[in-house]
mmCIF file of C-alpha atoms in Angstrom:
data_model
loop_
_atom_site.group_PDB
_atom_site.id
_atom_site.type_symbol
_atom_site.label_atom_id
_atom_site.label_comp_id
_atom_site.label_asym_id
_atom_site.label_seq_id
_atom_site.Cartn_x
_atom_site.Cartn_y
_atom_site.Cartn_z
ATOM 1 C CA MET G 1 78.155 19.945 202.235
ATOM 2 C CA PRO G 2 74.701 21.599 202.059
ATOM 3 C CA GLU G 3 71.963 20.889 204.580
ATOM 4 C CA LEU G 4 69.442 18.216 203.653
ATOM 5 C CA PRO G 5 66.289 19.430 201.888
ATOM 6 C CA GLY G 6 63.429 19.680 204.363
ATOM 7 C CA ALA G 7 65.742 19.517 207.379
ATOM 8 C CA THR G 8 64.199 21.344 210.304
ATOM 9 C CA SER G 9 65.961 23.010 213.166
ATOM 10 C CA MET G 10 64.172 23.289 216.479
ATOM 11 C CA ASP G 11 64.872 24.608 219.958
ATOM 12 C CA LEU G 12 63.578 22.634 222.926
ATOM 13 C CA LEU G 13 63.590 24.201 226.374
ATOM 14 C CA LEU G 14 63.050 21.854 229.320
ATOM 15 C CA TRP G 15 62.019 23.708 232.480
ATOM 16 C CA ARG G 16 61.523 21.742 235.660
ATOM 17 C CA HIS G 17 58.878 23.218 237.936
ATOM 18 C CA ALA G 18 60.164 25.304 240.814
ATOM 19 C CA GLU G 19 60.149 24.164 244.453
ATOM 20 C CA ALA G 20 56.698 23.048 245.599
ATOM 21 C CA GLU G 21 55.042 22.295 248.906
ATOM 22 C CA GLU G 22 54.683 18.700 250.067
ATOM 23 C CA GLY G 23 51.219 17.133 249.944
ATOM 24 C CA ASP G 24 49.135 14.064 249.282
ATOM 25 C CA ASP G 25 47.438 15.373 246.126
ATOM 26 C CA ASP G 26 50.406 15.503 243.758
ATOM 27 C CA LEU G 27 48.642 17.515 241.049
ATOM 28 C CA ALA G 28 47.453 20.173 243.517
ATOM 29 C CA ARG G 29 50.776 20.976 245.242
ATOM 30 C CA PRO G 30 51.495 24.737 244.930
ATOM 31 C CA LEU G 31 54.860 26.461 244.771
ATOM 32 C CA THR G 32 56.556 27.559 247.963
ATOM 33 C CA GLU G 33 57.637 31.193 248.344
ATOM 34 C CA ARG G 34 61.136 30.099 247.374
ATOM 35 C CA GLY G 35 59.670 28.321 244.339
ATOM 36 C CA GLN G 36 57.873 31.484 243.269
ATOM 37 C CA ARG G 37 61.173 33.393 243.409
ATOM 38 C CA GLN G 38 62.900 30.604 241.434
ATOM 39 C CA ALA G 39 60.210 30.800 238.750
ATOM 40 C CA GLU G 40 60.480 34.593 238.499
ATOM 41 C CA VAL G 41 64.262 34.685 237.995
ATOM 42 C CA VAL G 42 64.310 31.915 235.389
ATOM 43 C CA ALA G 43 61.286 33.439 233.617
ATOM 44 C CA ALA G 44 63.132 36.771 233.389
ATOM 45 C CA TRP G 45 66.138 34.950 231.881
ATOM 46 C CA ILE G 46 63.884 33.213 229.324
ATOM 47 C CA ARG G 47 62.046 36.442 228.395
ATOM 48 C CA ALA G 48 65.382 38.168 227.690
ATOM 49 C CA ARG G 49 66.399 35.365 225.272
ATOM 50 C CA GLN G 50 63.039 34.056 224.111
ATOM 51 C CA PRO G 51 63.198 32.256 220.775
ATOM 52 C CA LYS G 52 60.758 33.195 218.029
ATOM 53 C CA ARG G 53 57.672 31.047 217.520
ATOM 54 C CA LEU G 54 57.835 29.699 221.081
ATOM 55 C CA ARG G 55 55.128 27.175 221.896
ATOM 56 C CA ILE G 56 54.735 26.643 225.649
ATOM 57 C CA LEU G 57 53.454 23.264 226.886
ATOM 58 C CA VAL G 58 52.781 22.686 230.565
ATOM 59 C CA SER G 59 51.914 19.707 232.741
ATOM 60 C CA PRO G 60 48.461 19.877 234.362
ATOM 61 C CA ALA G 61 50.048 19.984 237.841
ATOM 62 C CA ALA G 62 49.491 23.211 239.798
ATOM 63 C CA ARG G 63 53.233 23.657 240.433
ATOM 64 C CA THR G 64 54.078 23.626 236.728
ATOM 65 C CA ARG G 65 51.304 26.068 235.851
ATOM 66 C CA GLN G 66 52.454 28.405 238.646
ATOM 67 C CA THR G 67 56.035 28.130 237.398
ATOM 68 C CA VAL G 68 55.149 29.094 233.820
ATOM 69 C CA GLU G 69 52.802 31.899 234.895
ATOM 70 C CA ALA G 70 55.945 33.841 235.852
ATOM 71 C CA LEU G 71 56.647 34.152 232.096
ATOM 72 C CA ARG G 72 53.382 36.023 231.546
ATOM 73 C CA LEU G 73 52.964 34.386 228.125
ATOM 74 C CA PRO G 74 50.151 32.192 226.757
ATOM 75 C CA PHE G 75 50.630 28.470 227.358
ATOM 76 C CA GLU G 76 48.876 25.169 226.679
ATOM 77 C CA THR G 77 48.145 22.687 229.445
ATOM 78 C CA GLU G 78 49.132 19.299 228.053
ATOM 79 C CA ARG G 79 47.958 16.108 229.777
ATOM 80 C CA ARG G 80 50.776 14.101 228.153
ATOM 81 C CA LEU G 81 53.249 16.018 230.351
ATOM 82 C CA ALA G 82 51.762 14.860 233.681
ATOM 83 C CA PRO G 83 54.146 13.625 236.423
ATOM 84 C CA ASP G 84 53.882 10.007 235.215
ATOM 85 C CA ALA G 85 54.790 10.850 231.585
ATOM 86 C CA ASP G 86 57.464 9.050 229.597
ATOM 87 C CA THR G 87 59.911 10.451 227.055
ATOM 88 C CA SER G 88 57.861 9.382 224.028
ATOM 89 C CA ALA G 89 54.891 11.390 225.349
ATOM 90 C CA LEU G 90 57.025 14.526 225.672
ATOM 91 C CA ILE G 91 58.492 14.075 222.189
ATOM 92 C CA ALA G 92 55.009 13.586 220.724
ATOM 93 C CA ALA G 93 53.548 16.561 222.594
ATOM 94 C CA CYS G 94 56.112 19.005 221.174
ATOM 95 C CA ASP G 95 56.630 17.143 217.847
ATOM 96 C CA TRP G 96 60.432 17.154 218.273
ATOM 97 C CA PRO G 97 62.172 17.975 215.985
ATOM 98 C CA GLN G 98 59.716 18.042 213.064
ATOM 99 C CA ALA G 99 57.706 21.017 214.363
ATOM 100 C CA GLY G 100 60.570 23.457 213.912
ATOM 101 C CA GLY G 101 60.554 26.740 215.768
ATOM 102 C CA ALA G 102 60.801 26.373 219.522
ATOM 103 C CA ALA G 103 58.969 24.564 222.295
ATOM 104 C CA LEU G 104 59.178 25.064 226.031
ATOM 105 C CA ILE G 105 58.111 22.093 228.153
ATOM 106 C CA VAL G 106 57.409 22.815 231.810
ATOM 107 C CA GLY G 107 57.366 19.476 233.568
ATOM 108 C CA HIS G 108 58.760 17.021 236.061
ATOM 109 C CA GLN G 109 61.596 14.739 237.022
ATOM 110 C CA PRO G 110 62.543 12.071 236.216
ATOM 111 C CA VAL G 111 61.176 12.344 232.665
ATOM 112 C CA LEU G 112 62.807 15.698 231.851
ATOM 113 C CA GLY G 113 66.229 14.330 232.776
ATOM 114 C CA ARG G 114 65.574 11.137 230.830
ATOM 115 C CA LEU G 115 64.568 13.171 227.775
ATOM 116 C CA ALA G 116 67.709 15.316 228.006
ATOM 117 C CA ALA G 117 69.819 12.144 228.200
ATOM 118 C CA LEU G 118 68.022 10.566 225.254
ATOM 119 C CA LEU G 119 68.450 13.612 223.034
ATOM 120 C CA LEU G 120 72.058 14.367 224.012
ATOM 121 C CA ALA G 121 73.516 10.888 224.616
ATOM 122 C CA GLY G 122 71.269 8.716 222.461
ATOM 123 C CA HIS G 123 69.762 6.669 225.292
ATOM 124 C CA GLU G 124 67.638 7.301 228.362
ATOM 125 C CA ALA G 125 69.454 7.686 231.665
ATOM 126 C CA ASP G 126 68.483 9.128 235.018
ATOM 127 C CA TRP G 127 69.971 12.600 234.605
ATOM 128 C CA SER G 128 68.926 15.084 237.253
ATOM 129 C CA ILE G 129 67.454 18.484 236.443
ATOM 130 C CA ARG G 130 67.248 20.672 239.552
ATOM 131 C CA LYS G 131 63.981 22.246 240.681
ATOM 132 C CA GLY G 132 63.410 25.457 238.778
ATOM 133 C CA ALA G 133 66.263 24.799 236.318
ATOM 134 C CA LEU G 134 66.111 25.163 232.541
ATOM 135 C CA TRP G 135 67.944 23.118 229.898
ATOM 136 C CA TRP G 136 67.957 24.536 226.354
ATOM 137 C CA LEU G 137 68.617 22.095 223.514
ATOM 138 C CA SER G 138 68.773 22.702 219.766
ATOM 139 C CA ASN G 139 68.376 20.296 216.879
ATOM 140 C CA ARG G 140 70.311 20.989 213.707
ATOM 141 C CA VAL G 141 71.646 19.264 210.626
ATOM 142 C CA ARG G 142 75.373 19.653 209.925
ATOM 143 C CA HIS G 143 77.163 17.927 207.082
ATOM 144 C CA GLY G 144 74.138 15.704 206.526
ATOM 145 C CA GLU G 145 74.058 14.574 210.160
ATOM 146 C CA THR G 146 71.314 15.435 212.638
ATOM 147 C CA GLN G 147 72.721 16.721 215.929
ATOM 148 C CA THR G 148 71.320 17.815 219.268
ATOM 149 C CA VAL G 149 73.288 20.604 220.895
ATOM 150 C CA LEU G 150 73.127 21.756 224.505
ATOM 151 C CA ARG G 151 72.863 25.549 224.332
ATOM 152 C CA ALA G 152 72.383 26.432 228.009
ATOM 153 C CA VAL G 153 71.727 25.081 231.484
ATOM 154 C CA ILE G 154 70.337 27.664 233.867
ATOM 155 C CA ALA G 155 69.781 27.197 237.603
ATOM 156 C CA PRO G 156 67.698 29.743 239.514
ATOM 157 C CA GLU G 157 70.429 30.451 242.052
ATOM 158 C CA LEU G 158 72.874 31.338 239.265
ATOM 159 C CA VAL G 159 70.688 33.945 237.563
ATOM 160 C CA GLY G 160 68.780 35.428 240.510
#
């Protein structure tokens, strides 16, 4: 059966910020030294496999911006990805799956785990994404059915 006309495939990479220092000002908390190393090893993994037309969206928190800076690629700071975001805000920010191409969201728990659950299982659940870890999802249409496929889960300690 052919794919549906106008069907769009899209890659969505969900990258939880690396380990950050504790602090009262949640948006200002910087990465720890360990967090900087976590960001570097996952960034190297992403660069080696980077999808074409990658749009990078980052929470306004310091720890997410420091995490993505390890990629050394242009990114957009997106207020809708702040620590208090919900799954609909993340979907709207990256225009999943209508935008096509690829989007990398650098954000926070619990919303990243909830989004992964929603896209893979069809309902939100409190799935845990480790600090510094990356989940790579793809949207595709097969036999007239839209599917979300888990392509990779990468933890910093497994690639570094």
